[in-house]
PDB file of C-alpha atoms in Angstrom:
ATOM      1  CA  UNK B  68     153.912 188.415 137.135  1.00  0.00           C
ATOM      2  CA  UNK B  69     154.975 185.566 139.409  1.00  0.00           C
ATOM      3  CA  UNK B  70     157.862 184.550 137.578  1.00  0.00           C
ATOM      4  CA  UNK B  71     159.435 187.868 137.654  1.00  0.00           C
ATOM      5  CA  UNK B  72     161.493 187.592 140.283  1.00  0.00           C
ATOM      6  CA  UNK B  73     163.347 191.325 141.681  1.00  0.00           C
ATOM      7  CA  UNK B  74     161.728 193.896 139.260  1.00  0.00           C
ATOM      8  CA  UNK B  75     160.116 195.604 136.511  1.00  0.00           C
ATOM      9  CA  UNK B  76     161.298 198.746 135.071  1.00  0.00           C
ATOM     10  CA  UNK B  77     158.700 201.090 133.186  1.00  0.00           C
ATOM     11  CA  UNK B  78     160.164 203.388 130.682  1.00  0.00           C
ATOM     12  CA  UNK B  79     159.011 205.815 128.774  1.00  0.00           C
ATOM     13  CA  UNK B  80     159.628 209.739 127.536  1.00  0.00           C
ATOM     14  CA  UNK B  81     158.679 212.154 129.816  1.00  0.00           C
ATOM     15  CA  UNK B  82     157.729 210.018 132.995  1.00  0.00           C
ATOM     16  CA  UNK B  83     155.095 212.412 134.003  1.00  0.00           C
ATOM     17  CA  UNK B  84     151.771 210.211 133.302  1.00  0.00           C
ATOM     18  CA  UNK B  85     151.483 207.224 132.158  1.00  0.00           C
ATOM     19  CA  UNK B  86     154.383 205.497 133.452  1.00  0.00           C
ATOM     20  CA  UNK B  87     153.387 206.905 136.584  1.00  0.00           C
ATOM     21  CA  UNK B  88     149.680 205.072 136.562  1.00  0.00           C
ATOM     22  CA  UNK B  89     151.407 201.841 134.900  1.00  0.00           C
ATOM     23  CA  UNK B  90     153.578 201.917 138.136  1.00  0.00           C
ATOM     24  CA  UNK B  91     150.702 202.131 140.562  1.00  0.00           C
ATOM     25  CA  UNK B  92     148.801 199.639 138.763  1.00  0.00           C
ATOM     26  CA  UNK B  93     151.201 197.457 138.795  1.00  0.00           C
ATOM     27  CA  UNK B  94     152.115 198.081 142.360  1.00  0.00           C
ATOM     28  CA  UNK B  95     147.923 197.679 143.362  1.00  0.00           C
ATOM     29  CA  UNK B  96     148.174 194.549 141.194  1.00  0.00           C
ATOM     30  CA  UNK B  97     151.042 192.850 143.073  1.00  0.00           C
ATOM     31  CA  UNK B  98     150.284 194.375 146.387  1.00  0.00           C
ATOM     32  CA  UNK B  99     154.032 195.590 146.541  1.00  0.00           C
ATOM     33  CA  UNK B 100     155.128 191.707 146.431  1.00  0.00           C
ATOM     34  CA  UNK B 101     157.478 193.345 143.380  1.00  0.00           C
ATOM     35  CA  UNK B 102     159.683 196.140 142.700  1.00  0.00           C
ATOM     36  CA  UNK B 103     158.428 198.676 140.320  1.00  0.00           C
ATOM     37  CA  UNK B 104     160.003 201.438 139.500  1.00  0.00           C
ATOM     38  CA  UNK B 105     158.972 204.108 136.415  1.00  0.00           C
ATOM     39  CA  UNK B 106     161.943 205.945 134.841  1.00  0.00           C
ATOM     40  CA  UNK B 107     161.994 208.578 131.691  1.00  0.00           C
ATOM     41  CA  UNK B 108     164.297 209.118 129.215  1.00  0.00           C
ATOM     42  CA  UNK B 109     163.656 213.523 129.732  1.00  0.00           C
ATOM     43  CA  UNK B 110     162.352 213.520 133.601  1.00  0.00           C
ATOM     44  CA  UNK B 111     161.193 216.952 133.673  1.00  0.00           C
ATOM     45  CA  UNK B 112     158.426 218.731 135.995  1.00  0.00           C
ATOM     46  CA  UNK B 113     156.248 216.719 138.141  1.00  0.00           C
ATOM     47  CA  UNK B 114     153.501 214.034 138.136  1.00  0.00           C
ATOM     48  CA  UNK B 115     150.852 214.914 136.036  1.00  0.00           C
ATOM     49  CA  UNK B 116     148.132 216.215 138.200  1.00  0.00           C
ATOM     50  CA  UNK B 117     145.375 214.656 136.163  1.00  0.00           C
ATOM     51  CA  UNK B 118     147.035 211.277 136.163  1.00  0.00           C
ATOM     52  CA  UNK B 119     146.847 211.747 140.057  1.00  0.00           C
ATOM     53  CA  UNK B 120     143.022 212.419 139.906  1.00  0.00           C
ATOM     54  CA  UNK B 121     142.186 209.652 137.625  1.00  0.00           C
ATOM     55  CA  UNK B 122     144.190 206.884 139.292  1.00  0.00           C
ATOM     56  CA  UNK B 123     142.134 208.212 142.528  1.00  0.00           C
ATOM     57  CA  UNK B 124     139.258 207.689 140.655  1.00  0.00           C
ATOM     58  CA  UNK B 125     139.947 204.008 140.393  1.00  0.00           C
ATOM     59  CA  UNK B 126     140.855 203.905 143.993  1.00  0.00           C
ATOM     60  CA  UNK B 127     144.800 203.836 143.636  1.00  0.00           C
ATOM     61  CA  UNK B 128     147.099 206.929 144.944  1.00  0.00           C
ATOM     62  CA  UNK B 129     150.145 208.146 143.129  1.00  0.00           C
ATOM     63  CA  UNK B 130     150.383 211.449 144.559  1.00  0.00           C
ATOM     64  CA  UNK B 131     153.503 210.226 146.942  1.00  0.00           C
ATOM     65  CA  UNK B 132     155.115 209.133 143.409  1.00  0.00           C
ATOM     66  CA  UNK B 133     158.005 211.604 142.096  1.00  0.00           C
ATOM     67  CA  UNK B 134     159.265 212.132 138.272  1.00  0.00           C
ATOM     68  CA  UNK B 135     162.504 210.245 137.833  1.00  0.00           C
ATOM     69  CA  UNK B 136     165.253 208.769 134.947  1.00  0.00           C
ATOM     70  CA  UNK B 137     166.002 206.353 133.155  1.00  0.00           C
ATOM     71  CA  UNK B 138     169.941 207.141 133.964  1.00  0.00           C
ATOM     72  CA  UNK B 139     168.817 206.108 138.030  1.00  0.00           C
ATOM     73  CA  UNK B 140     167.319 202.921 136.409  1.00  0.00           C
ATOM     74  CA  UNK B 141     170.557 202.002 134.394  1.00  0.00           C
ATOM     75  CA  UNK B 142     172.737 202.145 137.133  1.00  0.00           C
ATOM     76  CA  UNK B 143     170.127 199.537 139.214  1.00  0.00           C
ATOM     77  CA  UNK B 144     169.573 197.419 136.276  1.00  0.00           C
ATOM     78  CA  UNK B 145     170.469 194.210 138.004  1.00  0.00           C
ATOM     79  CA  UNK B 146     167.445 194.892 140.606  1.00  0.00           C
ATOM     80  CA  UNK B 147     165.194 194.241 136.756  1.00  0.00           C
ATOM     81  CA  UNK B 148     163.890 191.007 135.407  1.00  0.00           C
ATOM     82  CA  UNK B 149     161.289 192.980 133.295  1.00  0.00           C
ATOM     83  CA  UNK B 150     161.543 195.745 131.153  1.00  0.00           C
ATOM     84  CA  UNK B 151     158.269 197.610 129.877  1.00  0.00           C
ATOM     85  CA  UNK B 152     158.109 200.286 127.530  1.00  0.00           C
ATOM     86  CA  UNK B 153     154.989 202.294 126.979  1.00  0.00           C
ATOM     87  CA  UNK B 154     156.206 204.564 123.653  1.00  0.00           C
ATOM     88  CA  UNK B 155     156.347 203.618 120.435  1.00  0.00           C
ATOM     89  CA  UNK B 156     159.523 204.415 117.716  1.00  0.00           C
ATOM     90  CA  UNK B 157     159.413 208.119 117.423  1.00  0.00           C
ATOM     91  CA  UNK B 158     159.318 207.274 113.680  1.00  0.00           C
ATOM     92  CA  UNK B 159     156.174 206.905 113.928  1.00  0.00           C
ATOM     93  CA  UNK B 160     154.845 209.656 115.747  1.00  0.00           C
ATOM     94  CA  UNK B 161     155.032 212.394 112.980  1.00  0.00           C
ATOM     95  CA  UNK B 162     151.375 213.496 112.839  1.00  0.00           C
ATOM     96  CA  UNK B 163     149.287 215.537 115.439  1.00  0.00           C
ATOM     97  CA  UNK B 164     146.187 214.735 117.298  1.00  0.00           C
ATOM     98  CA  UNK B 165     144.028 215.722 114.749  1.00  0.00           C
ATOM     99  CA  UNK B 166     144.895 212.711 112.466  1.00  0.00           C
ATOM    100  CA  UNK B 167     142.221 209.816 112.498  1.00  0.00           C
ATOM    101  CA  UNK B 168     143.587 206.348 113.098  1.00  0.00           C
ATOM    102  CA  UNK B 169     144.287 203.779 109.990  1.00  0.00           C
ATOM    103  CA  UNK B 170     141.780 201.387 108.947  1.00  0.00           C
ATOM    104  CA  UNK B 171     143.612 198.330 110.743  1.00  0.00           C
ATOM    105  CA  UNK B 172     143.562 199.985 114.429  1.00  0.00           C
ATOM    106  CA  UNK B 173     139.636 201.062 113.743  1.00  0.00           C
ATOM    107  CA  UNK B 174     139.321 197.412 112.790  1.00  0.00           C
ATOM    108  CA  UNK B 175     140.362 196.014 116.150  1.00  0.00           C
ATOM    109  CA  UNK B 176     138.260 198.743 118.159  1.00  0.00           C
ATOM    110  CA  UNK B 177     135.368 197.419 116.372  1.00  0.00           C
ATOM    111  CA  UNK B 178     135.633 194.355 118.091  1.00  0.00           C
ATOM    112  CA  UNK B 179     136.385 195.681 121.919  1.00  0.00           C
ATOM    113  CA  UNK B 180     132.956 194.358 123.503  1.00  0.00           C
ATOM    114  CA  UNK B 181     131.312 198.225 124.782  1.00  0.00           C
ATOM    115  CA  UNK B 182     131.973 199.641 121.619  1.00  0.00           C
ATOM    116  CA  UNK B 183     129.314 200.499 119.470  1.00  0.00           C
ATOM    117  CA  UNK B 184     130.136 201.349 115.713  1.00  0.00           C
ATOM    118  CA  UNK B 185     127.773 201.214 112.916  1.00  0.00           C
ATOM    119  CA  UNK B 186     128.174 199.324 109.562  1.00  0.00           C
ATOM    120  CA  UNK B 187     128.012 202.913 107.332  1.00  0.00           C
ATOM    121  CA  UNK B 188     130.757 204.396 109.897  1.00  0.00           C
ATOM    122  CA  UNK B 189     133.040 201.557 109.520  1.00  0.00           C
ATOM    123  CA  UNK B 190     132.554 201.469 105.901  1.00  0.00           C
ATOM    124  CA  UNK B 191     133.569 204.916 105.444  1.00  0.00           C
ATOM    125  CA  UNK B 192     136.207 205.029 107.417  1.00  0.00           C
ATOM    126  CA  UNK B 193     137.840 201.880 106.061  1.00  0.00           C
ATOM    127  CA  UNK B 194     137.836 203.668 102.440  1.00  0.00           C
ATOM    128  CA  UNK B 195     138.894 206.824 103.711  1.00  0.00           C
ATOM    129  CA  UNK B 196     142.239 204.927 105.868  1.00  0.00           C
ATOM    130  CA  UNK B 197     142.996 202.273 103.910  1.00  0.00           C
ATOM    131  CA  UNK B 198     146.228 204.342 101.759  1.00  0.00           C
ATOM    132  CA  UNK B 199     147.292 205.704 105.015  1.00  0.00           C
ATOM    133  CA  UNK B 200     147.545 202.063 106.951  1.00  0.00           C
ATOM    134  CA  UNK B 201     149.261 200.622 104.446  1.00  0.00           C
ATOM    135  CA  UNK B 202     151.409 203.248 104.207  1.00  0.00           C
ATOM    136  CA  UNK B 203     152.238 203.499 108.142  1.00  0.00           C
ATOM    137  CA  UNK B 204     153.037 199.313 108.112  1.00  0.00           C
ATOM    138  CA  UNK B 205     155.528 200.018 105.930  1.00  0.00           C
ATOM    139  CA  UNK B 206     156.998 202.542 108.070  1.00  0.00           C
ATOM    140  CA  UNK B 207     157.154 200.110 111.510  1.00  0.00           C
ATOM    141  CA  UNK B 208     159.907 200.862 113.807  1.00  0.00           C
ATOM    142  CA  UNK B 209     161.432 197.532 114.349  1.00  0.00           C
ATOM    143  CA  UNK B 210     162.919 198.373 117.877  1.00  0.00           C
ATOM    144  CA  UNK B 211     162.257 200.773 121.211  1.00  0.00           C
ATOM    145  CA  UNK B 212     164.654 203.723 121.279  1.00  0.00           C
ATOM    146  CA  UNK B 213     163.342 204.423 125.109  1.00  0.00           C
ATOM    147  CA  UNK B 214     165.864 201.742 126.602  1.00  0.00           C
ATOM    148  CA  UNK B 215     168.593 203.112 128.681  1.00  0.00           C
ATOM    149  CA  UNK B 216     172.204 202.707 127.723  1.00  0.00           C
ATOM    150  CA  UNK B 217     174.089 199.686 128.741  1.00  0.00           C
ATOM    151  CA  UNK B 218     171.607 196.995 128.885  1.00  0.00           C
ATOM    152  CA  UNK B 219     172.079 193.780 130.945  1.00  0.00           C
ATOM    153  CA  UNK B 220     172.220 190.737 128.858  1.00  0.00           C
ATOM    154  CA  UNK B 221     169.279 188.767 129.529  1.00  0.00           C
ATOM    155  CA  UNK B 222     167.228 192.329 127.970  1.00  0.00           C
ATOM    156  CA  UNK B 223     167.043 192.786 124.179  1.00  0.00           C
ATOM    157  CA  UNK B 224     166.723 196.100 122.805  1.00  0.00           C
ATOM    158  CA  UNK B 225     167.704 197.740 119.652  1.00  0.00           C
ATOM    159  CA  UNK B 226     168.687 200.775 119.508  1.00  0.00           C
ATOM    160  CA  UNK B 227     169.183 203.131 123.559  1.00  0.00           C
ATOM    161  CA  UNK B 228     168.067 206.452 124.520  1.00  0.00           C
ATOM    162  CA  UNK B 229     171.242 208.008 123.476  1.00  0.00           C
ATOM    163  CA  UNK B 230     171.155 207.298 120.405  1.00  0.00           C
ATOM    164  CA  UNK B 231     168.101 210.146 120.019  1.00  0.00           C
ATOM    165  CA  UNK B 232     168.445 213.776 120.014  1.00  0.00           C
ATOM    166  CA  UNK B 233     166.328 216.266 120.685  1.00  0.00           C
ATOM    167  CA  UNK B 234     165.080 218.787 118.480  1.00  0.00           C
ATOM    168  CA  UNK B 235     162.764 221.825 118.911  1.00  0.00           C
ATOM    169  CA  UNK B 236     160.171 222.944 116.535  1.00  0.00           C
ATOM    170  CA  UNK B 237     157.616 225.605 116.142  1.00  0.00           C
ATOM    171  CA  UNK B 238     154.328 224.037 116.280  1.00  0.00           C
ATOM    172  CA  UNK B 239     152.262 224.778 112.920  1.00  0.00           C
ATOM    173  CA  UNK B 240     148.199 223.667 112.181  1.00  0.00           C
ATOM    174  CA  UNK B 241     149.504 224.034 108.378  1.00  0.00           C
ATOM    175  CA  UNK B 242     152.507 221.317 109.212  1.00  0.00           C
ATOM    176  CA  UNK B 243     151.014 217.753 110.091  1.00  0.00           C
ATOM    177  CA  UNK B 244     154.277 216.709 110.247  1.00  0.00           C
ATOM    178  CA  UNK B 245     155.348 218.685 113.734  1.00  0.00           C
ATOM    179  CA  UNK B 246     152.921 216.786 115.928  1.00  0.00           C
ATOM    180  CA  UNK B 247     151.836 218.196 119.827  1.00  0.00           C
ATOM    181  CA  UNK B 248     149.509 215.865 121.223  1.00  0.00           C
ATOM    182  CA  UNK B 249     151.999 213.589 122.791  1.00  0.00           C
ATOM    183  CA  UNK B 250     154.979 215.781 122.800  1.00  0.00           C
ATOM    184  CA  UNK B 251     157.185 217.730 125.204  1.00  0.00           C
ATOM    185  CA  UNK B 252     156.614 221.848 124.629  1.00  0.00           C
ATOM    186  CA  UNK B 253     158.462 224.955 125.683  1.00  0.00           C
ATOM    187  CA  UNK B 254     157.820 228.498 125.314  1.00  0.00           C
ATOM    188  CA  UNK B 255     160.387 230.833 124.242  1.00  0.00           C
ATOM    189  CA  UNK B 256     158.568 234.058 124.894  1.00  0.00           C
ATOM    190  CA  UNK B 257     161.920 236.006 123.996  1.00  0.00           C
ATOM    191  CA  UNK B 258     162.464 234.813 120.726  1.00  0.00           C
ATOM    192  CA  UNK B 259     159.031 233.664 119.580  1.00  0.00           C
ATOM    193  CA  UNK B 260     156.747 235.812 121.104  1.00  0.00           C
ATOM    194  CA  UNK B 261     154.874 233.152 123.039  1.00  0.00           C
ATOM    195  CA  UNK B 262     154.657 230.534 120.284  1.00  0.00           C
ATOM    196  CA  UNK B 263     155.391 226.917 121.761  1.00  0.00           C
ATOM    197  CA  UNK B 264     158.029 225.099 120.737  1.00  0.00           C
ATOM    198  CA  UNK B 265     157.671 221.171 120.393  1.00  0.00           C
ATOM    199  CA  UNK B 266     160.396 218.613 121.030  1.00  0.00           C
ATOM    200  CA  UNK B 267     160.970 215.765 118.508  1.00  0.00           C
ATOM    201  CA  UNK B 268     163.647 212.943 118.942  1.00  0.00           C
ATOM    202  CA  UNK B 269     165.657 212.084 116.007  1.00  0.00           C
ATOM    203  CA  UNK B 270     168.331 209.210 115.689  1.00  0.00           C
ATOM    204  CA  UNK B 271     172.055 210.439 116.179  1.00  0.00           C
ATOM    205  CA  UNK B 272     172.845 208.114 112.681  1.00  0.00           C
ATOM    206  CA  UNK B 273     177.024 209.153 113.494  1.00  0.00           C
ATOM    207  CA  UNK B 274     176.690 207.818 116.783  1.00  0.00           C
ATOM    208  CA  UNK B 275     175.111 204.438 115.641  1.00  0.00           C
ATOM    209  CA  UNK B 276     177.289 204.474 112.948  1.00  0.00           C
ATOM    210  CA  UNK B 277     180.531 205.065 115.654  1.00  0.00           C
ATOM    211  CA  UNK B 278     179.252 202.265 117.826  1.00  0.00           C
ATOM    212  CA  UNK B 279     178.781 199.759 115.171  1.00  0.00           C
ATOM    213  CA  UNK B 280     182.505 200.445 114.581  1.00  0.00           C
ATOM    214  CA  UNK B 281     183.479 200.261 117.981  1.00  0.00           C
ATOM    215  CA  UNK B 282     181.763 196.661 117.713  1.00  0.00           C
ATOM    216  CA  UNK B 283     183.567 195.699 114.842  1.00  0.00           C
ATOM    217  CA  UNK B 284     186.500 196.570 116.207  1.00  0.00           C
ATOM    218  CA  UNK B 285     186.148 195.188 119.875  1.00  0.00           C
ATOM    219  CA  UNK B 286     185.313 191.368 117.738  1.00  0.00           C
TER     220      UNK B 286
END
């Protein structure tokens, strides 16, 4: 923490919750010594109140905190030495919250001193996971697609927030592949009758495919 020298920038999608508690961590940690600022890529609503209640619980107050963008961050991005991203490639996030986790993340939860697994449990649930991890490593998204546009130099990043769009989808027990549990909803009461609708990111390929041109073209 010490060697960053002006700032860290916390990104994620929604900015409503955990960015928010990663900030005032990081801000109890350093005892304001360093610039934090939280930022998300859709900065809708407010603070989540029950992030507010549990950081309370651990004796640190975000309630003065507000939602914010990434698009603020950008245009500040020489105030950042250190860039911290707390979403995963959207790639991966195609199941709901009723979905187990793979064989290799029960592995390493097994050994977190407090937890308390038996030998039958782990057994079972390494047969029962075992197609599905392999199948997931295969599908590993090799870069963060929450990093704002026009990146300083000394950052690395892959592919930027604009290169996602959003799409809405009815929400379905039936469809595993529309997940909710860590997803941005709506209602359209109008059109659907009160069924939510559930925002997914999906990569724009055209504009990838327009910028790698441009970069051809600018060399």
């Amino acid at each position: 923490m010490a060697s960053c020298s002006r700032g860290i920038l916390i990104a994620g999608v929604t900015n409503r919750a955990r960015t928010q508690m990663a900030e005032g961590i990081l801000r109890h940690l350093t005892a304001n010594t360093v610039f934090i600022k939280s930022g998300g890529v859709h900065h809708e609503a407010t603070v989540h109140p029950l992030a507010v209640k549990v950081m309370q619980e651990i004796g640190i107050d975000i309630s003065g905190q507000s939602v914010s963008s990434l698009e603020s961050a950008r245009r500040q991005r020489d105030t950042y030495d250190g860039y911290i991203s707390i979403d995963c490639g959207y790639d991966c996030r195609m199941t709901d919250k009723t979905q187990r986790p793979s064989a290799g993340l029960r592995g390493q939860v097994r050994d977190v001193p407090g937890i308390n697994m038996d030998a039958a449990s782990v057994k079972d649930d390494q047969e029962n996971y075992v197609v599905a991890s392999s199948s997931e490593e295969e599908n590993v998204v090799g870069y963060d697609p929450m990093l704002v546009p026009s990146m300083p130099s000394h950052w690395e990043y892959g592919v930027d927030a604009t290169d996602a769009q959003r799409h809405w989808k009815i929400w379905s027990p039936r469809d595993p592949s529309i997940f909710h549990e860590n997803s941005t909803r709506k209602f359209q009461d109008h059109l659907y009758e009160g069924e939510p609708l559930f925002m997914q990111l999906h990569t724009s390929f055209m504009r990838v495919r327009m910028k790698s041109v441009g970069a051809v073209g600018n060399g």
